[in-house]
Tab-separated table of C-alpha atoms in Angstrom:
chain	number	residue	atom	x	y	z
K	1	MET	CA	9.834	-62.339	-18.381
K	2	LYS	CA	10.257	-60.757	-15.042
K	3	ARG	CA	12.638	-57.244	-15.422
K	4	ILE	CA	15.030	-55.996	-13.145
K	5	CYS	CA	15.597	-52.359	-12.692
K	6	ARG	CA	16.856	-49.541	-10.469
K	7	ALA	CA	14.262	-47.758	-8.327
K	8	VAL	CA	13.979	-45.646	-5.401
K	9	MET	CA	12.639	-47.684	-2.405
K	10	PHE	CA	11.984	-47.281	1.531
K	11	PHE	CA	11.949	-49.954	3.860
K	12	GLN	CA	10.748	-48.190	6.977
K	13	TYR	CA	8.819	-44.746	7.332
K	14	GLY	CA	10.979	-41.747	8.381
K	15	GLY	CA	12.545	-38.684	6.944
K	16	ALA	CA	14.025	-38.601	3.443
K	17	ASP	CA	17.011	-40.319	4.476
K	18	VAL	CA	15.325	-43.608	4.321
K	19	LEU	CA	15.147	-43.507	0.693
K	20	ARG	CA	17.329	-45.787	-1.093
K	21	LEU	CA	18.334	-46.662	-4.788
K	22	ALA	CA	18.371	-50.478	-5.192
K	23	GLU	CA	17.426	-53.099	-7.769
K	24	HIS	CA	13.863	-53.647	-8.140
K	25	GLU	CA	11.829	-56.689	-9.850
K	26	VAL	CA	8.809	-55.438	-11.946
K	27	PRO	CA	6.492	-57.919	-13.020
K	28	ASP	CA	5.086	-58.445	-16.606
K	29	PRO	CA	1.963	-56.445	-16.842
K	30	GLY	CA	-1.371	-58.492	-16.318
K	31	ALA	CA	-4.882	-57.896	-17.793
K	32	GLY	CA	-5.421	-54.452	-18.294
K	33	GLN	CA	-2.004	-53.269	-17.888
K	34	VAL	CA	1.175	-51.997	-19.679
K	35	ARG	CA	4.919	-51.663	-18.506
K	36	ILE	CA	6.495	-48.513	-19.395
K	37	ALA	CA	10.053	-47.527	-19.577
K	38	VAL	CA	9.755	-44.321	-17.395
K	39	ARG	CA	11.479	-41.172	-18.527
K	40	ALA	CA	10.226	-38.783	-16.179
K	41	ALA	CA	8.483	-39.319	-12.608
K	42	GLY	CA	6.775	-36.445	-10.631
K	43	VAL	CA	7.417	-35.190	-7.062
K	44	ASN	CA	4.307	-34.233	-5.214
K	45	PRO	CA	3.801	-33.695	-1.481
K	46	VAL	CA	1.595	-36.675	-0.910
K	47	ASP	CA	4.641	-38.754	-1.701
K	48	TRP	CA	6.767	-37.586	1.322
K	49	LYS	CA	3.589	-37.433	3.500
K	50	ILE	CA	3.554	-41.310	2.629
K	51	ARG	CA	7.199	-41.963	3.395
K	52	SER	CA	7.264	-40.351	6.524
K	53	GLY	CA	4.293	-42.467	7.739
K	54	ALA	CA	1.964	-39.344	8.519
K	55	MET	CA	-0.575	-41.283	6.101
K	56	ALA	CA	-0.139	-44.474	7.363
K	57	GLU	CA	-4.021	-44.786	8.564
K	58	LEU	CA	-5.278	-43.524	5.226
K	59	MET	CA	-2.858	-45.027	2.863
K	60	PRO	CA	-0.433	-47.687	4.547
K	61	VAL	CA	2.049	-49.093	2.421
K	62	GLY	CA	3.779	-52.657	2.385
K	63	PHE	CA	7.464	-52.892	2.512
K	64	PRO	CA	9.858	-52.223	0.804
K	65	ALA	CA	7.959	-49.716	-1.163
K	66	VAL	CA	8.530	-47.237	-4.352
K	67	PRO	CA	7.127	-44.040	-4.074
K	68	GLY	CA	5.557	-41.896	-6.308
K	69	VAL	CA	2.784	-41.772	-8.604
K	70	ASP	CA	3.101	-39.186	-11.691
K	71	MET	CA	5.113	-40.876	-14.612
K	72	ALA	CA	5.836	-40.479	-18.300
K	73	GLY	CA	7.415	-43.166	-20.516
K	74	VAL	CA	7.427	-45.015	-23.511
K	75	VAL	CA	5.338	-48.406	-23.469
K	76	GLU	CA	7.708	-51.322	-23.663
K	77	CYS	CA	5.476	-54.593	-22.572
K	78	VAL	CA	1.484	-54.741	-22.952
K	79	GLY	CA	-0.716	-57.058	-21.025
K	80	PRO	CA	-2.535	-60.196	-23.147
K	81	ASP	CA	-5.617	-57.937	-23.681
K	82	VAL	CA	-4.169	-54.778	-24.125
K	83	THR	CA	-5.143	-53.397	-27.698
K	84	ALA	CA	-5.223	-49.343	-26.758
K	85	PHE	CA	-1.563	-49.101	-26.799
K	86	ALA	CA	1.466	-50.674	-28.268
K	87	ILE	CA	5.096	-51.143	-27.548
K	88	GLY	CA	6.811	-47.708	-28.549
K	89	ASP	CA	3.574	-45.837	-27.384
K	90	GLU	CA	4.638	-42.553	-25.651
K	91	VAL	CA	2.107	-42.040	-22.424
K	92	PHE	CA	1.888	-40.600	-19.125
K	93	GLY	CA	-0.480	-40.962	-16.030
K	94	LYS	CA	-0.274	-42.496	-12.761
K	95	ALA	CA	1.585	-45.877	-12.035
K	96	ALA	CA	0.279	-48.606	-10.432
K	97	ALA	CA	3.023	-49.441	-7.936
K	98	GLY	CA	5.302	-46.552	-7.644
K	99	SER	CA	7.076	-44.280	-10.341
K	100	TYR	CA	10.333	-43.429	-8.686
K	101	THR	CA	11.639	-46.543	-10.918
K	102	GLU	CA	13.008	-46.900	-14.575
K	103	LEU	CA	10.098	-49.434	-15.434
K	104	ALA	CA	6.753	-48.990	-13.968
K	105	LEU	CA	3.402	-51.074	-14.409
K	106	ALA	CA	0.411	-48.802	-15.207
K	107	ASN	CA	-3.498	-49.597	-15.406
K	108	LEU	CA	-5.153	-48.540	-18.840
K	109	ASP	CA	-7.772	-46.300	-16.705
K	110	ALA	CA	-4.978	-44.406	-15.476
K	111	ILE	CA	-2.758	-43.160	-18.376
K	112	ALA	CA	-3.186	-41.418	-21.777
K	113	ALA	CA	-1.159	-40.521	-24.874
K	114	LYS	CA	1.358	-37.905	-24.081
K	115	PRO	CA	1.281	-35.139	-27.288
K	116	GLU	CA	4.373	-34.876	-28.923
K	117	ALA	CA	4.403	-31.165	-28.091
K	118	VAL	CA	4.514	-32.108	-24.304
K	119	SER	CA	7.579	-32.855	-22.607
K	120	TRP	CA	8.576	-35.563	-20.986
K	121	GLU	CA	9.409	-33.507	-17.452
K	122	VAL	CA	6.062	-31.576	-18.057
K	123	ALA	CA	3.895	-34.736	-18.648
K	124	ALA	CA	5.202	-36.485	-15.623
K	125	ALA	CA	4.443	-33.324	-13.690
K	126	LEU	CA	0.610	-32.926	-14.687
K	127	PRO	CA	-1.544	-36.384	-13.603
K	128	VAL	CA	-1.803	-35.651	-9.868
K	129	VAL	CA	-2.064	-32.104	-9.725
K	130	GLY	CA	-4.106	-32.035	-13.015
K	131	THR	CA	-6.479	-34.642	-11.931
K	132	THR	CA	-6.751	-33.052	-8.519
K	133	ALA	CA	-7.436	-29.540	-9.615
K	134	TYR	CA	-10.048	-30.771	-12.398
K	135	HIS	CA	-11.830	-32.907	-9.527
K	136	VAL	CA	-12.097	-30.480	-7.174
K	137	LEU	CA	-13.433	-27.598	-9.646
K	138	ALA	CA	-15.942	-30.000	-10.667
K	139	ARG	CA	-17.040	-30.535	-7.158
K	140	LEU	CA	-17.486	-26.986	-6.800
K	141	GLY	CA	-19.737	-26.590	-9.837
K	142	LEU	CA	-18.742	-22.912	-10.137
K	143	LYS	CA	-20.271	-21.278	-13.353
K	144	GLN	CA	-19.119	-18.863	-15.287
K	145	GLY	CA	-18.450	-15.226	-13.945
K	146	GLU	CA	-18.300	-16.388	-10.506
K	147	THR	CA	-15.218	-15.807	-8.090
K	148	ILE	CA	-13.158	-18.562	-6.931
K	149	LEU	CA	-10.565	-17.984	-4.048
K	150	ILE	CA	-7.590	-20.708	-4.148
K	151	ASP	CA	-5.502	-20.871	-1.182
K	152	GLY	CA	-1.911	-22.078	-1.849
K	153	ALA	CA	-2.191	-20.880	-5.266
K	154	ALA	CA	1.690	-21.046	-6.310
K	155	GLY	CA	1.992	-24.694	-5.764
K	156	GLY	CA	1.465	-27.515	-8.153
K	157	VAL	CA	-2.408	-27.902	-7.788
K	158	GLY	CA	-2.932	-24.128	-7.269
K	159	THR	CA	-1.154	-23.621	-10.331
K	160	VAL	CA	-3.490	-25.659	-12.607
K	161	ALA	CA	-6.510	-24.819	-10.571
K	162	VAL	CA	-6.060	-21.433	-11.200
K	163	GLN	CA	-5.480	-21.501	-14.934
K	164	LEU	CA	-8.048	-23.887	-15.701
K	165	ALA	CA	-10.591	-21.818	-13.175
K	166	GLY	CA	-9.384	-19.141	-15.740
K	167	HIS	CA	-9.993	-20.873	-18.745
K	168	ARG	CA	-13.731	-21.751	-17.296
K	169	GLY	CA	-14.376	-18.111	-17.210
K	170	LEU	CA	-13.964	-17.909	-13.518
K	171	ALA	CA	-12.471	-15.006	-11.753
K	172	VAL	CA	-9.905	-16.016	-9.567
K	173	ILE	CA	-7.896	-15.033	-6.352
K	174	GLY	CA	-5.045	-16.653	-5.110
K	175	THR	CA	-2.761	-16.675	-2.065
K	176	ALA	CA	0.812	-16.696	-1.884
K	177	GLY	CA	3.898	-14.897	-0.296
K	178	HIS	CA	4.626	-11.745	-1.668
K	179	ARG	CA	7.547	-13.161	-4.029
K	180	ASN	CA	4.948	-15.509	-5.950
K	181	HIS	CA	2.433	-12.182	-6.462
K	182	ASP	CA	3.818	-11.882	-9.798
K	183	TYR	CA	3.971	-15.190	-10.680
K	184	LEU	CA	0.022	-15.521	-9.689
K	185	ARG	CA	-0.538	-12.414	-12.200
K	186	SER	CA	1.117	-14.125	-14.846
K	187	LEU	CA	-1.441	-17.277	-14.447
K	188	GLY	CA	-4.451	-14.891	-14.254
K	189	ALA	CA	-4.763	-14.597	-10.824
K	190	ILE	CA	-5.336	-11.623	-8.388
K	191	PRO	CA	-2.724	-12.056	-5.531
K	192	VAL	CA	-3.111	-11.891	-1.828
K	193	THR	CA	-0.949	-12.670	1.015
K	194	TYR	CA	-1.829	-15.662	3.031
K	195	GLY	CA	-2.186	-15.507	6.731
K	196	ASP	CA	-3.688	-13.672	9.568
K	197	GLY	CA	-6.100	-10.898	8.150
K	198	LEU	CA	-6.856	-13.102	4.950
K	199	PRO	CA	-10.620	-12.110	4.995
K	200	ASP	CA	-10.193	-8.458	4.974
K	201	ARG	CA	-7.218	-8.588	2.276
K	202	VAL	CA	-9.657	-10.961	0.039
K	203	ARG	CA	-12.771	-8.752	0.696
K	204	ALA	CA	-10.456	-5.596	-0.801
K	205	VAL	CA	-10.014	-6.924	-4.039
K	206	ALA	CA	-13.259	-9.048	-4.256
K	207	ALA	CA	-15.794	-6.503	-5.233
K	208	ARG	CA	-18.739	-8.955	-5.713
K	209	GLY	CA	-17.249	-11.384	-3.004
K	210	VAL	CA	-16.271	-14.918	-3.128
K	211	ASP	CA	-18.382	-17.847	-4.434
K	212	ALA	CA	-16.383	-20.806	-3.473
K	213	ALA	CA	-12.880	-21.483	-2.001
K	214	VAL	CA	-10.207	-24.029	-2.472
K	215	ASP	CA	-7.728	-24.624	0.342
K	216	ALA	CA	-4.592	-26.116	-1.511
K	217	ALA	CA	-2.146	-25.698	1.347
K	218	GLY	CA	-3.414	-26.951	4.676
K	219	HIS	CA	-2.082	-24.494	6.547
K	220	GLY	CA	-5.295	-23.436	9.154
K	221	SER	CA	-7.130	-21.435	6.502
K	222	LEU	CA	-10.644	-23.007	6.647
K	223	PRO	CA	-12.104	-20.860	9.351
K	224	ALA	CA	-11.199	-18.107	7.055
K	225	LEU	CA	-12.449	-19.411	4.094
K	226	ILE	CA	-16.061	-20.476	5.405
K	227	GLU	CA	-16.221	-17.036	6.499
K	228	LEU	CA	-15.546	-15.493	3.063
K	229	THR	CA	-17.764	-18.020	1.411
K	230	GLY	CA	-20.643	-18.160	3.673
K	231	GLY	CA	-20.591	-21.472	4.823
K	232	PRO	CA	-18.638	-24.717	4.658
K	233	ASP	CA	-20.246	-25.964	1.735
K	234	HIS	CA	-18.640	-23.658	-0.493
K	235	VAL	CA	-15.254	-24.577	0.742
K	236	ILE	CA	-13.032	-28.027	-0.270
K	237	THR	CA	-9.633	-28.826	0.976
K	238	ILE	CA	-6.841	-31.056	-0.468
K	239	ALA	CA	-4.619	-30.476	2.511
K	240	ASP	CA	-6.116	-29.871	5.700
K	241	PRO	CA	-7.381	-33.030	8.146
K	242	SER	CA	-9.554	-30.835	10.311
K	243	ALA	CA	-12.085	-30.332	7.411
K	244	GLU	CA	-14.416	-32.825	8.743
K	245	SER	CA	-14.868	-31.102	11.787
K	246	LEU	CA	-15.326	-27.875	10.115
K	247	GLY	CA	-18.264	-29.569	7.629
K	248	VAL	CA	-15.821	-28.985	5.086
K	249	ARG	CA	-15.512	-31.807	2.287
K	250	PHE	CA	-11.827	-33.198	1.628
K	251	ALA	CA	-11.461	-33.992	-1.915
K	252	TYR	CA	-9.959	-37.583	-2.104
K	253	GLY	CA	-10.462	-40.369	-4.445
K	254	GLU	CA	-9.984	-40.692	-8.237
K	255	PRO	CA	-12.152	-38.814	-10.912
K	256	ASP	CA	-13.969	-40.692	-13.715
K	257	ASP	CA	-12.746	-41.107	-16.787
K	258	MET	CA	-9.309	-40.535	-15.961
K	259	PRO	CA	-7.929	-41.418	-19.461
K	260	GLY	CA	-10.228	-38.614	-20.814
K	261	ILE	CA	-9.227	-36.074	-18.168
K	262	LEU	CA	-5.745	-36.659	-18.628
K	263	GLY	CA	-6.003	-36.201	-22.531
K	264	GLU	CA	-7.878	-33.032	-22.069
K	265	LEU	CA	-5.246	-31.487	-19.936
K	266	ALA	CA	-2.620	-32.560	-22.029
K	267	THR	CA	-4.130	-30.905	-24.889
K	268	LEU	CA	-4.621	-27.608	-22.837
K	269	VAL	CA	-0.969	-27.931	-22.211
K	270	ALA	CA	0.084	-28.573	-25.522
K	271	THR	CA	-1.939	-25.719	-27.085
K	272	GLY	CA	-0.514	-23.477	-24.399
K	273	THR	CA	-3.399	-22.354	-22.339
K	274	ILE	CA	-2.559	-24.204	-19.511
K	275	THR	CA	1.625	-24.361	-18.412
K	276	VAL	CA	3.190	-26.625	-15.900
K	277	PRO	CA	6.145	-24.833	-14.562
K	278	ILE	CA	9.337	-27.350	-13.614
K	279	ALA	CA	11.107	-26.147	-10.764
K	280	ARG	CA	13.830	-28.297	-10.977
K	281	THR	CA	14.887	-31.804	-11.951
K	282	TYR	CA	16.634	-34.486	-10.028
K	283	PRO	CA	18.277	-37.469	-10.913
K	284	LEU	CA	16.868	-40.654	-9.538
K	285	ALA	CA	19.460	-41.132	-7.323
K	286	ASP	CA	18.582	-37.969	-5.649
K	287	ALA	CA	15.291	-38.550	-4.737
K	288	ALA	CA	15.668	-37.583	-1.142
K	289	ASP	CA	16.656	-34.275	-2.064
K	290	ALA	CA	13.700	-33.419	-4.061
K	291	HIS	CA	11.404	-34.731	-1.246
K	292	ARG	CA	13.657	-32.419	1.223
K	293	GLU	CA	12.743	-29.254	-1.178
K	294	SER	CA	9.279	-30.531	-1.272
K	295	GLN	CA	9.001	-30.385	2.301
K	296	THR	CA	10.259	-26.615	2.439
K	297	GLY	CA	6.604	-25.670	1.246
K	298	HIS	CA	8.203	-23.061	-0.965
K	299	VAL	CA	8.645	-25.051	-4.354
K	300	CYS	CA	6.922	-22.733	-7.381
K	301	GLY	CA	5.901	-25.013	-9.874
K	302	LYS	CA	6.908	-28.989	-9.673
K	303	LEU	CA	9.748	-31.168	-8.985
K	304	VAL	CA	10.518	-34.212	-11.364
K	305	LEU	CA	13.030	-36.930	-11.149
K	306	ALA	CA	14.758	-38.279	-14.319
K	307	PRO	CA	15.682	-42.200	-14.253
K	308	ILE	CA	17.637	-41.591	-17.449
């Protein structure tokens, strides 16, 4: 039986004002799927980039569209072949077709069990930033004792990447504005200010140099990161579309074994090894305001929507 629920939708590309709260029909889960009663949905910069049309060539959508990927909630219906989860199980991960909604479909290969010790908001904030940080560090392949520079370290992906890198025995230098330097120190990173003159400021705190760098901001730092690491092969970006012209790898695609990675990340959060600060929680109806705040580029931590 198909279900009707409230969902944030957009019917054309544009600014935050194109988002509307409307009734949405959610189909029954198919093979390898579950339907989830969403308790919280994470907001990521890619959400408003897709909504604006900036990602239309790379990630086109069919209208009307429900934004969002990250979610956490309770399984309320399972597909005909599903045995891994049962009705009532608490899960988190990535929605199959939008997460800004009261009910969302998810594929089994994109969700994991939510530990009791992890709140709905934190669980919903973790999937995209956590798996992206995990994927980027895996592709760089650094060894314990080496040094990584993370540009845009106070953002969502940066926050998790700093902590994952430190957990793996890497020395971490992170860029942020002055107001977020204490925050980066609390995560275990050596803070430096981003912007012009970055190489000199990094060299002043990196006695043995920098082995690799991650651009998590997309603010034009790639030439400086290449200079600091000795070549484009040691740099990876999640945000700068000019990467290819500079020979820098652009991180895209999903990591293998997402349920396993999500489970590992959730355990690290549940044990306090990694924290995912929640900057603000908005009602579902205020998704446009959440997008506007995200677009400022100054959010420290994660923004979350609470459908109920």
